[in-house]
Coordinates of C-alpha atoms in Angstrom, one line a residue:
M1 CA -9.9 -44.4 -53.1
Q2 CA -9.4 -45.9 -56.6
L3 CA -5.8 -46.4 -57.8
A4 CA -5.2 -44.9 -61.1
E5 CA -1.9 -46.2 -61.5
M6 CA 1.3 -47.6 -59.9
D7 CA 4.9 -47.2 -60.8
L8 CA 7.2 -50.0 -60.1
R9 CA 10.6 -48.0 -59.5
R10 CA 14.3 -50.0 -59.1
V11 CA 16.7 -47.8 -57.8
E12 CA 20.8 -48.4 -57.4
M13 CA 21.6 -46.8 -53.8
P14 CA 25.2 -46.9 -53.0
L15 CA 25.8 -47.6 -49.4
V16 CA 28.2 -45.3 -47.4
S17 CA 30.4 -48.2 -46.4
P18 CA 29.7 -52.5 -46.9
F19 CA 27.3 -54.2 -44.7
R20 CA 28.1 -57.6 -43.9
T21 CA 25.8 -60.1 -41.7
S22 CA 25.7 -63.8 -41.8
F23 CA 23.9 -63.5 -45.1
G24 CA 26.4 -61.9 -47.3
T25 CA 28.1 -58.1 -47.8
E26 CA 25.9 -55.8 -49.4
V27 CA 27.9 -52.5 -50.6
T28 CA 25.0 -51.0 -53.0
R29 CA 21.0 -51.8 -52.1
D30 CA 18.8 -52.6 -55.4
I31 CA 15.5 -51.5 -54.1
L32 CA 11.9 -51.6 -55.3
L33 CA 9.9 -48.4 -54.9
V34 CA 6.3 -48.8 -55.0
R35 CA 4.5 -45.5 -56.3
V36 CA 0.9 -45.3 -56.3
V37 CA -1.6 -42.2 -57.9
T38 CA -5.1 -42.4 -57.0
N39 CA -8.4 -41.4 -59.4
D40 CA -7.8 -37.8 -58.0
G41 CA -4.1 -37.3 -58.5
V42 CA -2.7 -37.8 -54.8
E43 CA 0.7 -39.8 -55.1
G44 CA 1.8 -42.2 -52.4
W45 CA 4.9 -44.0 -51.6
G46 CA 6.0 -47.3 -50.0
E47 CA 9.4 -49.3 -50.3
C48 CA 10.0 -53.4 -50.3
V49 CA 12.5 -54.4 -48.2
A50 CA 13.4 -57.5 -50.2
G51 CA 17.3 -58.1 -50.8
T52 CA 18.9 -58.9 -54.0
E53 CA 19.1 -62.4 -53.8
P54 CA 17.0 -64.9 -51.4
L55 CA 19.3 -64.9 -47.7
Y56 CA 17.4 -63.7 -45.0
S57 CA 14.4 -64.8 -46.4
S58 CA 12.6 -66.6 -49.6
E59 CA 11.5 -63.6 -50.9
Y60 CA 14.0 -60.9 -53.4
V61 CA 13.4 -57.9 -55.0
D62 CA 13.4 -59.3 -58.8
G63 CA 10.4 -61.8 -57.6
A64 CA 8.9 -59.3 -55.6
Q65 CA 8.5 -56.8 -58.7
E66 CA 7.0 -60.0 -60.7
V67 CA 4.6 -61.0 -58.2
I68 CA 3.0 -57.2 -58.0
E69 CA 3.0 -57.0 -61.6
R70 CA 1.1 -60.4 -62.3
F71 CA -1.0 -61.4 -59.6
M72 CA -1.6 -58.2 -57.0
W73 CA -1.9 -55.2 -59.1
P74 CA -4.8 -57.0 -61.3
R75 CA -6.4 -57.8 -58.0
L76 CA -6.4 -54.2 -56.4
T77 CA -7.4 -53.0 -60.0
S78 CA -10.8 -55.0 -59.7
M79 CA -11.7 -53.6 -56.3
P80 CA -14.1 -50.3 -56.7
S81 CA -12.5 -48.7 -54.2
V82 CA -9.1 -49.6 -52.4
R83 CA -7.8 -48.6 -48.5
A84 CA -5.1 -49.9 -47.0
V85 CA -6.9 -52.1 -44.3
D86 CA -8.4 -53.9 -47.6
I87 CA -4.6 -54.4 -48.9
Q88 CA -4.1 -57.8 -46.7
P89 CA -8.0 -59.4 -47.7
V90 CA -7.8 -58.6 -51.1
L91 CA -4.1 -59.9 -51.4
S92 CA -4.7 -63.2 -49.5
P93 CA -5.4 -65.4 -52.5
V94 CA -1.6 -64.6 -53.0
R95 CA 0.0 -66.6 -50.5
G96 CA 3.6 -65.3 -48.5
H97 CA 5.0 -62.7 -50.6
R98 CA 4.6 -60.4 -47.7
M99 CA 7.4 -57.7 -48.3
A100 CA 5.9 -56.9 -51.5
K101 CA 2.5 -56.8 -50.0
A102 CA 4.1 -54.5 -47.0
A103 CA 5.0 -52.4 -50.2
I104 CA 1.9 -52.1 -51.5
E105 CA 0.2 -51.3 -48.3
M106 CA 2.5 -48.5 -47.3
A107 CA 2.0 -47.0 -50.4
V108 CA -1.7 -47.0 -50.5
L109 CA -1.7 -45.7 -47.0
D110 CA 0.4 -43.1 -47.4
A111 CA -2.1 -41.7 -50.1
E112 CA -5.2 -42.3 -48.3
L113 CA -3.5 -40.2 -45.5
R114 CA -2.4 -37.6 -48.0
T115 CA -5.9 -37.5 -49.0
C116 CA -7.6 -36.7 -45.5
G117 CA -4.4 -34.5 -44.5
M118 CA -3.6 -36.8 -41.5
R119 CA 0.0 -37.9 -40.5
L120 CA 0.7 -41.7 -40.4
V121 CA 1.9 -41.7 -36.4
D122 CA -1.6 -40.1 -35.7
Y123 CA -3.0 -43.1 -37.7
L124 CA -1.1 -45.8 -35.9
G125 CA -1.4 -44.5 -32.6
G126 CA 1.7 -43.5 -32.0
I127 CA 2.5 -41.1 -28.8
R128 CA 6.0 -39.7 -29.3
D129 CA 7.5 -37.0 -31.6
A130 CA 10.7 -38.8 -31.4
V131 CA 12.0 -42.0 -30.6
P132 CA 15.6 -43.3 -29.4
A133 CA 17.8 -44.4 -31.7
G134 CA 20.0 -47.6 -32.0
V135 CA 22.5 -48.8 -34.7
S136 CA 23.3 -52.1 -36.1
V137 CA 26.9 -52.8 -36.8
G138 CA 27.9 -55.4 -39.0
I139 CA 30.8 -58.0 -38.8
E140 CA 34.4 -57.2 -39.6
D141 CA 37.2 -59.4 -40.7
S142 CA 39.0 -56.7 -38.4
L143 CA 38.1 -56.5 -34.7
E144 CA 39.9 -53.2 -34.8
T145 CA 37.8 -52.3 -37.3
L146 CA 34.6 -53.6 -35.4
L147 CA 36.0 -51.5 -32.7
D148 CA 36.9 -48.2 -34.5
N149 CA 33.1 -48.4 -35.8
V150 CA 31.5 -48.8 -32.5
A151 CA 33.8 -45.8 -31.1
T152 CA 32.1 -43.7 -33.7
F153 CA 28.6 -44.4 -33.0
V154 CA 28.8 -44.4 -29.5
D155 CA 30.2 -41.1 -29.6
A156 CA 27.7 -40.2 -31.6
G157 CA 25.0 -40.2 -29.2
Y158 CA 23.3 -43.9 -30.2
A159 CA 21.1 -45.1 -27.9
R160 CA 22.4 -48.3 -28.1
I161 CA 24.4 -50.7 -30.0
K162 CA 23.9 -53.8 -31.6
L163 CA 26.4 -56.3 -33.0
K164 CA 26.0 -58.7 -35.5
I165 CA 27.7 -62.4 -35.0
E166 CA 28.0 -65.8 -36.0
P167 CA 30.1 -68.8 -34.8
G168 CA 33.5 -68.1 -34.6
R169 CA 32.7 -64.3 -34.2
D170 CA 30.7 -63.8 -31.3
V171 CA 32.1 -64.2 -27.5
D172 CA 35.6 -62.6 -27.7
V173 CA 34.1 -59.4 -30.2
V174 CA 31.0 -58.9 -27.4
A175 CA 33.9 -58.9 -24.8
A176 CA 36.1 -56.7 -26.6
V177 CA 33.4 -54.3 -27.3
R178 CA 32.5 -54.4 -23.3
E179 CA 36.4 -54.1 -21.9
R180 CA 36.4 -50.8 -24.5
F181 CA 33.0 -49.3 -23.8
G182 CA 31.8 -50.2 -20.4
D183 CA 28.2 -50.4 -19.9
V184 CA 26.9 -49.2 -23.0
P185 CA 23.5 -50.0 -23.9
L186 CA 24.3 -53.8 -25.8
Q187 CA 23.1 -56.4 -27.8
V188 CA 23.4 -59.0 -30.8
D189 CA 21.7 -60.4 -33.4
A190 CA 22.7 -63.4 -34.7
N191 CA 20.4 -63.7 -37.7
A192 CA 19.4 -67.3 -37.2
A193 CA 23.4 -68.2 -37.5
Y194 CA 23.2 -71.1 -34.4
Q195 CA 22.2 -74.4 -33.3
L196 CA 20.7 -75.7 -30.9
S197 CA 24.4 -77.8 -29.8
D198 CA 25.9 -74.0 -29.9
L199 CA 23.9 -73.5 -26.7
A200 CA 26.7 -73.4 -24.5
T201 CA 28.7 -70.8 -26.5
L202 CA 25.2 -68.7 -26.4
R203 CA 25.2 -69.1 -22.6
R204 CA 28.9 -67.5 -22.4
L205 CA 27.0 -64.5 -23.5
D206 CA 25.2 -64.4 -20.3
D207 CA 28.5 -62.7 -18.8
F208 CA 28.1 -59.7 -20.8
G209 CA 25.0 -58.0 -19.4
L210 CA 23.2 -58.0 -23.0
L211 CA 20.0 -56.3 -23.5
L212 CA 19.1 -59.4 -25.8
I213 CA 20.4 -61.8 -28.1
E214 CA 18.2 -61.8 -30.9
Q215 CA 17.3 -64.5 -33.4
P216 CA 20.3 -67.1 -32.2
L217 CA 18.4 -70.0 -34.0
A218 CA 17.0 -70.9 -37.9
E219 CA 13.3 -69.5 -38.1
E220 CA 11.3 -72.4 -38.1
E221 CA 12.9 -73.7 -34.6
V222 CA 10.3 -71.9 -32.4
R223 CA 10.4 -74.7 -29.7
A224 CA 13.9 -74.6 -30.0
H225 CA 14.0 -71.1 -29.5
A226 CA 12.4 -72.0 -26.1
V227 CA 15.1 -74.5 -24.7
V228 CA 17.7 -71.4 -25.0
A229 CA 15.1 -69.5 -23.5
A230 CA 14.8 -71.1 -20.5
A231 CA 18.8 -72.0 -20.5
L232 CA 19.7 -68.5 -20.7
Q233 CA 19.8 -65.6 -18.4
T234 CA 19.9 -63.0 -21.1
P235 CA 16.3 -62.7 -22.8
I236 CA 15.9 -64.0 -26.5
C237 CA 14.6 -62.3 -28.7
L238 CA 13.1 -63.2 -32.4
D239 CA 12.7 -61.8 -35.6
E240 CA 12.7 -63.9 -38.4
S241 CA 10.5 -66.2 -36.8
V242 CA 7.6 -63.8 -35.9
V243 CA 5.7 -63.4 -39.4
S244 CA 2.4 -62.3 -38.1
A245 CA 0.7 -61.8 -35.1
R246 CA -0.2 -65.4 -34.7
A247 CA 3.2 -66.4 -34.9
A248 CA 4.0 -63.6 -32.4
A249 CA 1.2 -65.4 -29.9
D250 CA 2.3 -68.5 -30.6
A251 CA 5.9 -67.9 -30.1
L252 CA 4.9 -66.2 -26.8
A253 CA 2.6 -69.3 -25.5
L254 CA 5.9 -71.6 -26.3
R255 CA 7.8 -69.1 -23.6
A256 CA 9.9 -68.8 -27.1
C257 CA 11.0 -65.0 -26.3
D258 CA 10.9 -62.1 -24.5
I259 CA 11.2 -59.7 -26.5
V260 CA 10.0 -59.3 -30.3
N261 CA 11.5 -57.2 -33.2
I262 CA 8.9 -56.2 -35.2
K263 CA 9.8 -55.4 -39.0
P264 CA 6.6 -54.1 -41.3
G265 CA 8.2 -55.9 -44.3
R266 CA 8.7 -59.0 -42.8
V267 CA 5.2 -59.4 -40.8
G268 CA 3.1 -57.9 -44.6
G269 CA 2.9 -54.8 -43.4
L270 CA 2.4 -51.6 -41.0
L271 CA -1.2 -52.6 -40.1
E272 CA -0.2 -56.4 -39.2
A273 CA 3.0 -54.7 -37.0
R274 CA 0.8 -52.8 -35.2
R275 CA -1.4 -56.1 -34.4
I276 CA 1.8 -57.7 -33.3
S277 CA 2.6 -55.0 -31.0
D278 CA -1.1 -55.3 -29.9
V279 CA -0.6 -59.1 -29.1
C280 CA 2.9 -58.5 -26.9
S281 CA 1.5 -55.6 -25.1
A282 CA -1.4 -57.3 -24.2
Q283 CA 1.3 -60.0 -21.9
G284 CA 3.4 -57.5 -20.9
V285 CA 6.3 -58.3 -23.7
P286 CA 8.7 -55.1 -24.9
V287 CA 8.8 -54.4 -28.6
W288 CA 11.3 -52.6 -31.0
C289 CA 12.1 -52.1 -34.7
G290 CA 14.0 -53.6 -36.8
G291 CA 15.8 -52.1 -40.1
M292 CA 16.6 -53.5 -43.4
L293 CA 18.6 -50.9 -44.9
E294 CA 15.3 -48.8 -45.8
T295 CA 15.6 -45.3 -47.2
G296 CA 13.9 -42.7 -46.4
I297 CA 10.6 -44.2 -47.3
G298 CA 10.8 -46.6 -45.4
R299 CA 12.5 -45.5 -42.6
A300 CA 9.8 -42.8 -42.4
A301 CA 7.5 -45.5 -41.6
N302 CA 9.1 -47.4 -39.3
L303 CA 10.0 -44.1 -37.1
A304 CA 6.1 -43.4 -37.0
L305 CA 5.9 -47.3 -35.9
A306 CA 8.4 -47.2 -33.1
A307 CA 6.5 -44.2 -32.0
L308 CA 4.1 -46.6 -30.5
P309 CA 3.5 -46.7 -26.8
G310 CA 4.5 -50.8 -26.6
F311 CA 7.8 -49.6 -28.7
T312 CA 10.2 -49.5 -25.5
L313 CA 13.3 -50.6 -26.8
P314 CA 15.7 -48.5 -29.2
G315 CA 14.9 -49.6 -32.6
D316 CA 17.0 -49.8 -35.8
T317 CA 15.6 -46.4 -36.7
S318 CA 19.6 -45.0 -37.3
G319 CA 20.2 -41.7 -39.1
A320 CA 20.1 -41.8 -42.7
D321 CA 24.0 -41.0 -42.6
R322 CA 24.7 -44.4 -41.4
Y323 CA 23.9 -46.1 -44.4
W324 CA 23.3 -43.5 -47.0
K325 CA 26.1 -40.9 -49.1
R326 CA 22.6 -39.3 -50.2
D327 CA 19.0 -40.5 -48.8
I328 CA 16.2 -40.4 -51.4
V329 CA 14.0 -38.1 -49.4
T330 CA 14.6 -34.2 -49.0
E331 CA 14.6 -34.2 -45.4
P332 CA 16.6 -37.1 -44.6
A333 CA 16.6 -38.4 -40.8
V334 CA 18.9 -37.2 -38.2
L335 CA 20.1 -38.3 -35.0
I336 CA 19.7 -35.8 -32.2
D337 CA 20.5 -36.6 -28.5
G338 CA 20.1 -40.3 -28.9
C339 CA 16.6 -39.9 -30.9
V340 CA 15.2 -39.1 -34.3
A341 CA 12.2 -37.5 -35.0
V342 CA 9.2 -38.7 -36.1
P343 CA 8.3 -37.0 -39.6
Q344 CA 5.3 -34.6 -39.1
G345 CA 3.7 -33.8 -42.6
P346 CA 0.8 -35.8 -44.0
G347 CA 1.0 -39.8 -44.9
L348 CA 4.8 -41.0 -44.5
G349 CA 5.6 -37.2 -43.9
V350 CA 8.7 -37.1 -46.5
Q351 CA 8.9 -35.9 -49.9
V352 CA 11.0 -37.8 -52.2
D353 CA 14.0 -36.1 -54.1
E354 CA 13.1 -36.6 -57.3
E355 CA 16.3 -35.2 -59.0
W356 CA 18.1 -37.6 -56.7
L357 CA 15.7 -40.2 -57.9
T358 CA 15.9 -39.8 -61.7
T359 CA 19.7 -39.9 -61.3
I360 CA 19.6 -43.5 -59.3
T361 CA 16.8 -45.7 -61.4
T362 CA 17.9 -48.6 -63.1
S363 CA 14.1 -49.4 -64.6
S364 CA 10.8 -48.4 -64.0
V365 CA 7.0 -49.9 -65.3
E366 CA 3.8 -47.6 -65.2
L367 CA 0.9 -50.1 -64.4
R368 CA -2.3 -48.5 -65.2
S369 CA -6.3 -49.3 -64.4
D370 CA -8.2 -49.9 -67.0
G371 CA -10.6 -48.2 -65.1

């Protein structure tokens, strides 16, 4: 398959409500979309999950666009043909920039599968037509507001609630949610906000029957996570620390976690995400699919991934109306009986809403192959 052109489209997506974590608050999302077109005229879409600023990771959306334009696109067009399995080796001379690589891989894979009429979920090895959906609840200044938000999602039927926590907004928040909502499936996400010196605070979370504590310490502190995992009854889940299948294997060997959160963008793409799932499944370690406030393009990919056998915990695969006033695809994801359906069409299985896309586009760069 040859690539004739690539369109780097920047869109500004308004969120339903501000979403706050320990990294900051977002009201809108500046999103980079990658559209490729093959020599046969087949179109494929990908989504880059990098944020506006390098706060969640070292990557950010302006940098992702630049590295694709200057360093990745020329490497892709130098190849006589390109498939999704080629993306990682072809782009390996470009160090890091996993989110940019993941967006390209997604777009190429979408086009490749549309060419042969194959669903992404089948290509990856998924076994479900719908996946149980959890929802992530951001930090709020008011506990009352947070409890009202949780009530909305519990009433909507979400299979699991995830609370963002940070020092000073942790034990009391979890206690209040437990008191009001009883045994609702509950987990917390620290986004690396704690230090090993906070171990006593983290131990207090054992009292609340949580499904897991996600990424309490910094990304590089894998051995310190092993100390936390040994000291707590609550399972420890790694997120930012797991950037590859090799990193997952190392973390499991050190007993630094009991569960792994897999985000395709964070690890360099869907194919590496599948490899991480395989590593974890071989050791009986459950995984789940995390979310990065994706549009319907990225969400379709996440749903297909979450349908794999190893994904045994509800992921952040919520309905589109959790985040977007209007999604970017014609048939947005909808929560039904606690689950969201896996798209059934070829490739990603979704169609871009071209009219809405034009309205929210802030810039577009077209790259063409010299061939």
